[in-house]
Amino acid sequence: MHSLHDLQAAFARAVLEQDPSGIDWTVCGDDRQDRLAVYIGNTHHNLREALRAVYPVVDRLVGEPFFDYAANRYIRDHPSQSGDIQRFGDSFPAFLDHFPPVASLSYLADTATLEWLVHEVFHAADHAPLPLSELSSLASAKCSTLRFRLHPACRLLASPFPVLRIWQVNQPGSQSDESIDASAGGDRLLVQRAGFAVNIQALAAGEFAMLQALREGQTVDDAYELALRQAPAFALGEFIERRILDSTIVGFAL
């Protein structure tokens, strides 16, 4: 006799793989196939639409029929691991990066990564700005022992492709017919939420290196050294002031 867990696992596999062969039909009613078809149809439709909502640019680039095909493969190979549908699709860029039918679209995975970061930043936790009362201790701190904390609703992305422009001209409802040269150069981007809007900033090499090092927990001195390698004239004081004012930097530890 099968346990409830075994029955639930078999049912989940049948829905995700669209294959009912593993189900013990003796515990089901006469209309079992019709009911299973409803579950399969609803589950795949809802998960496909969840992916489409997060990845509208990818959908536009490959077309709706192919997006549905890729989404169905992704749903089968990477079933949701959370009850929160907003978390579904985090590995879709990596899936596309290894999906043979889109191998010729070398920019597609990075474009999808940008879309996921926009989605992730929109739903990320909020954080108060750096309190003014802490700025006096910041002014007297030694940079060699200082570690900045970045806002939880910001992400960084470096790509060898012009993904920001690809993302911009392929927004839903866009009438642009601009052709983007994928080999025209890459982007270094800061994806950040301001209020209820997500902003994407193109960064110079020095500032990107600085922010990336700070996000990894490196000290200001070490991060500054990395920034100087990319931009010998990098202005540390100006960078710190600007990023505190726009709440990219929201805290620090000595």
XYZ file of C-alpha atoms in Angstrom:
254
model
C 0.000 0.000 0.000
C 1.363 3.384 -1.010
C 1.952 6.122 1.561
C 0.465 9.581 1.119
C 3.968 10.919 0.392
C 4.461 8.352 -2.392
C 1.135 9.283 -3.958
C 1.877 12.994 -3.788
C 5.359 12.517 -5.287
C 3.973 10.388 -8.128
C 1.255 12.961 -8.793
C 3.788 15.824 -8.862
C 6.009 13.912 -11.296
C 3.031 13.142 -13.519
C 2.050 16.820 -13.646
C 5.538 18.202 -14.265
C 6.587 15.508 -16.747
C 3.101 15.240 -18.296
C 3.376 11.478 -17.888
C 0.717 9.696 -15.754
C 2.285 6.243 -16.040
C 3.664 6.322 -12.487
C 0.320 6.916 -10.771
C -1.580 4.133 -8.998
C -4.993 4.677 -10.566
C -6.720 2.341 -8.088
C -6.958 5.221 -5.618
C -8.503 7.600 -8.165
C -12.015 8.057 -9.426
C -13.458 7.269 -12.844
C -12.732 10.739 -14.245
C -9.075 10.558 -13.245
C -7.576 11.338 -16.663
C -9.746 14.413 -17.152
C -8.864 15.733 -13.704
C -5.149 15.110 -14.241
C -5.289 16.917 -17.584
C -6.732 19.956 -15.789
C -3.887 19.933 -13.241
C -1.259 19.513 -15.963
C -2.712 22.269 -18.105
C -3.124 24.750 -15.250
C 0.290 24.065 -13.728
C 2.219 24.476 -16.954
C 0.200 27.503 -18.008
C 0.740 29.271 -14.679
C 4.464 28.539 -14.593
C 4.928 29.573 -18.243
C 3.124 32.847 -17.595
C 5.209 33.426 -14.459
C 8.346 33.066 -16.592
C 6.920 35.297 -19.324
C 6.147 38.009 -16.766
C 9.773 38.014 -15.595
C 11.351 37.573 -19.042
C 9.276 39.646 -21.503
C 12.375 40.699 -23.462
C 13.473 37.087 -23.962
C 9.898 36.302 -25.026
C 10.025 39.087 -27.608
C 13.470 38.088 -28.879
C 12.634 34.421 -29.512
C 8.884 34.669 -30.170
C 5.977 33.300 -28.153
C 5.846 29.741 -29.605
C 9.549 29.136 -29.009
C 9.382 30.735 -25.566
C 6.594 28.306 -24.642
C 8.707 25.397 -25.893
C 11.750 26.512 -23.885
C 9.605 27.233 -20.832
C 8.084 23.745 -20.909
C 11.559 22.204 -21.019
C 12.677 24.426 -18.144
C 9.603 23.569 -16.053
C 10.288 19.865 -16.551
C 14.017 20.070 -15.789
C 13.872 22.727 -13.052
C 10.612 22.347 -11.110
C 9.733 25.077 -8.654
C 11.367 24.651 -5.249
C 9.310 27.295 -3.453
C 5.702 28.043 -2.700
C 6.407 31.641 -3.737
C 5.977 31.855 -7.511
C 7.996 35.089 -7.527
C 11.090 32.949 -6.871
C 10.475 30.699 -9.851
C 12.807 31.201 -12.800
C 16.050 32.224 -11.091
C 18.042 29.627 -13.045
C 16.352 30.324 -16.404
C 19.352 32.388 -17.672
C 21.732 29.502 -16.923
C 19.279 27.119 -18.610
C 19.272 29.280 -21.746
C 23.057 29.457 -21.688
C 23.177 25.656 -22.143
C 20.042 25.228 -24.277
C 21.237 24.037 -27.723
C 18.377 25.569 -29.790
C 19.495 29.108 -28.783
C 23.246 28.517 -29.025
C 23.495 31.085 -31.843
C 21.936 33.791 -29.629
C 25.043 34.321 -27.515
C 23.605 37.420 -25.822
C 20.334 35.791 -24.741
C 21.476 34.367 -21.380
C 22.967 37.690 -20.234
C 19.842 39.536 -21.364
C 17.798 37.083 -19.301
C 20.133 37.653 -16.346
C 19.435 41.390 -16.534
C 15.703 40.688 -16.548
C 16.003 38.437 -13.499
C 18.029 41.073 -11.623
C 15.361 43.683 -12.365
C 12.742 41.280 -11.008
C 14.865 40.368 -7.969
C 15.660 43.983 -7.114
C 11.991 44.967 -7.368
C 11.073 42.350 -4.737
C 14.175 42.776 -2.539
C 14.062 44.089 1.015
C 14.115 47.809 1.667
C 16.704 49.584 3.816
C 16.886 53.012 5.412
C 19.558 55.449 4.169
C 22.806 55.739 6.094
C 21.878 57.790 9.211
C 23.438 61.228 9.415
C 24.466 60.465 12.992
C 26.886 57.851 11.658
C 28.596 60.150 9.181
C 30.784 61.780 11.829
C 32.298 58.420 12.763
C 32.662 57.654 9.051
C 34.689 60.819 8.514
C 37.225 59.824 11.178
C 37.413 56.140 10.245
C 40.481 54.592 8.718
C 39.745 53.308 5.259
C 41.969 50.299 5.794
C 39.475 48.927 8.357
C 36.242 50.155 6.763
C 33.766 47.843 5.038
C 30.711 49.349 3.375
C 27.338 47.594 3.136
C 25.354 48.003 -0.060
C 21.584 48.325 -0.257
C 19.869 44.908 -0.452
C 17.901 46.135 -3.491
C 20.905 46.591 -5.770
C 22.713 44.150 -8.044
C 25.709 44.287 -10.380
C 26.049 42.765 -13.840
C 29.005 42.673 -16.226
C 28.411 41.348 -19.730
C 30.463 41.288 -22.939
C 27.259 42.202 -24.791
C 25.283 45.493 -24.958
C 22.496 43.987 -22.862
C 21.152 47.309 -21.597
C 20.400 48.529 -25.109
C 18.971 45.130 -26.063
C 16.750 45.318 -22.967
C 15.675 48.901 -23.720
C 14.635 48.453 -27.360
C 12.769 45.208 -26.642
C 10.557 46.373 -23.818
C 6.915 45.261 -24.117
C 5.041 47.736 -26.285
C 8.205 49.198 -27.796
C 7.856 50.197 -31.452
C 11.594 50.396 -32.011
C 13.002 48.496 -34.975
C 16.583 49.355 -34.045
C 19.070 46.621 -34.849
C 21.605 45.988 -32.095
C 25.074 44.726 -32.915
C 25.762 42.107 -30.227
C 29.493 42.561 -30.785
C 29.365 46.327 -30.270
C 30.820 46.141 -26.760
C 29.806 45.084 -23.288
C 28.102 46.653 -20.288
C 28.841 47.110 -16.598
C 25.548 47.773 -14.861
C 24.120 48.697 -11.480
C 20.504 47.574 -11.079
C 18.910 49.460 -8.206
C 15.423 50.158 -6.863
C 14.411 53.699 -6.066
C 10.962 53.783 -4.476
C 8.816 51.497 -6.630
C 10.925 51.909 -9.767
C 13.967 49.919 -10.827
C 16.764 51.941 -12.388
C 19.648 50.568 -14.437
C 22.864 52.593 -14.527
C 25.799 52.028 -16.853
C 29.024 52.202 -14.841
C 32.593 52.994 -15.724
C 35.129 50.228 -15.138
C 36.585 51.784 -11.974
C 33.260 52.318 -10.254
C 32.054 48.835 -11.160
C 35.238 47.298 -9.737
C 34.827 49.347 -6.551
C 31.188 48.375 -6.017
C 31.811 44.740 -6.814
C 34.664 44.541 -4.306
C 32.570 46.255 -1.623
C 29.686 43.875 -2.262
C 32.095 40.977 -1.736
C 32.981 42.400 1.690
C 36.409 43.821 0.901
C 37.715 46.863 2.746
C 37.631 50.302 1.179
C 41.418 50.228 0.767
C 41.381 46.931 -1.090
C 38.389 47.928 -3.211
C 39.992 51.269 -4.019
C 43.141 49.509 -5.186
C 41.075 47.417 -7.596
C 39.289 50.532 -8.848
C 42.602 52.296 -9.490
C 43.749 49.411 -11.657
C 40.763 50.059 -13.906
C 40.807 53.878 -13.645
C 44.017 55.509 -12.350
C 42.172 58.799 -11.777
C 39.346 57.225 -9.749
C 38.035 59.776 -7.195
C 37.297 57.853 -3.987
C 35.770 60.716 -1.990
C 33.401 61.677 -4.784
C 32.371 58.033 -5.216
C 31.601 57.577 -1.489
C 29.589 60.791 -1.264
C 27.523 60.043 -4.356
C 26.786 56.464 -3.372
C 25.735 57.414 0.142
C 23.408 60.101 -1.204
C 21.714 57.725 -3.640
C 21.517 54.986 -0.940
C 23.695 52.487 -2.769
C 25.804 52.504 0.395
C 23.556 52.133 3.453
C 25.961 51.132 6.221
C 29.503 50.346 7.226
C 31.488 48.409 9.762
C 34.923 49.116 11.216
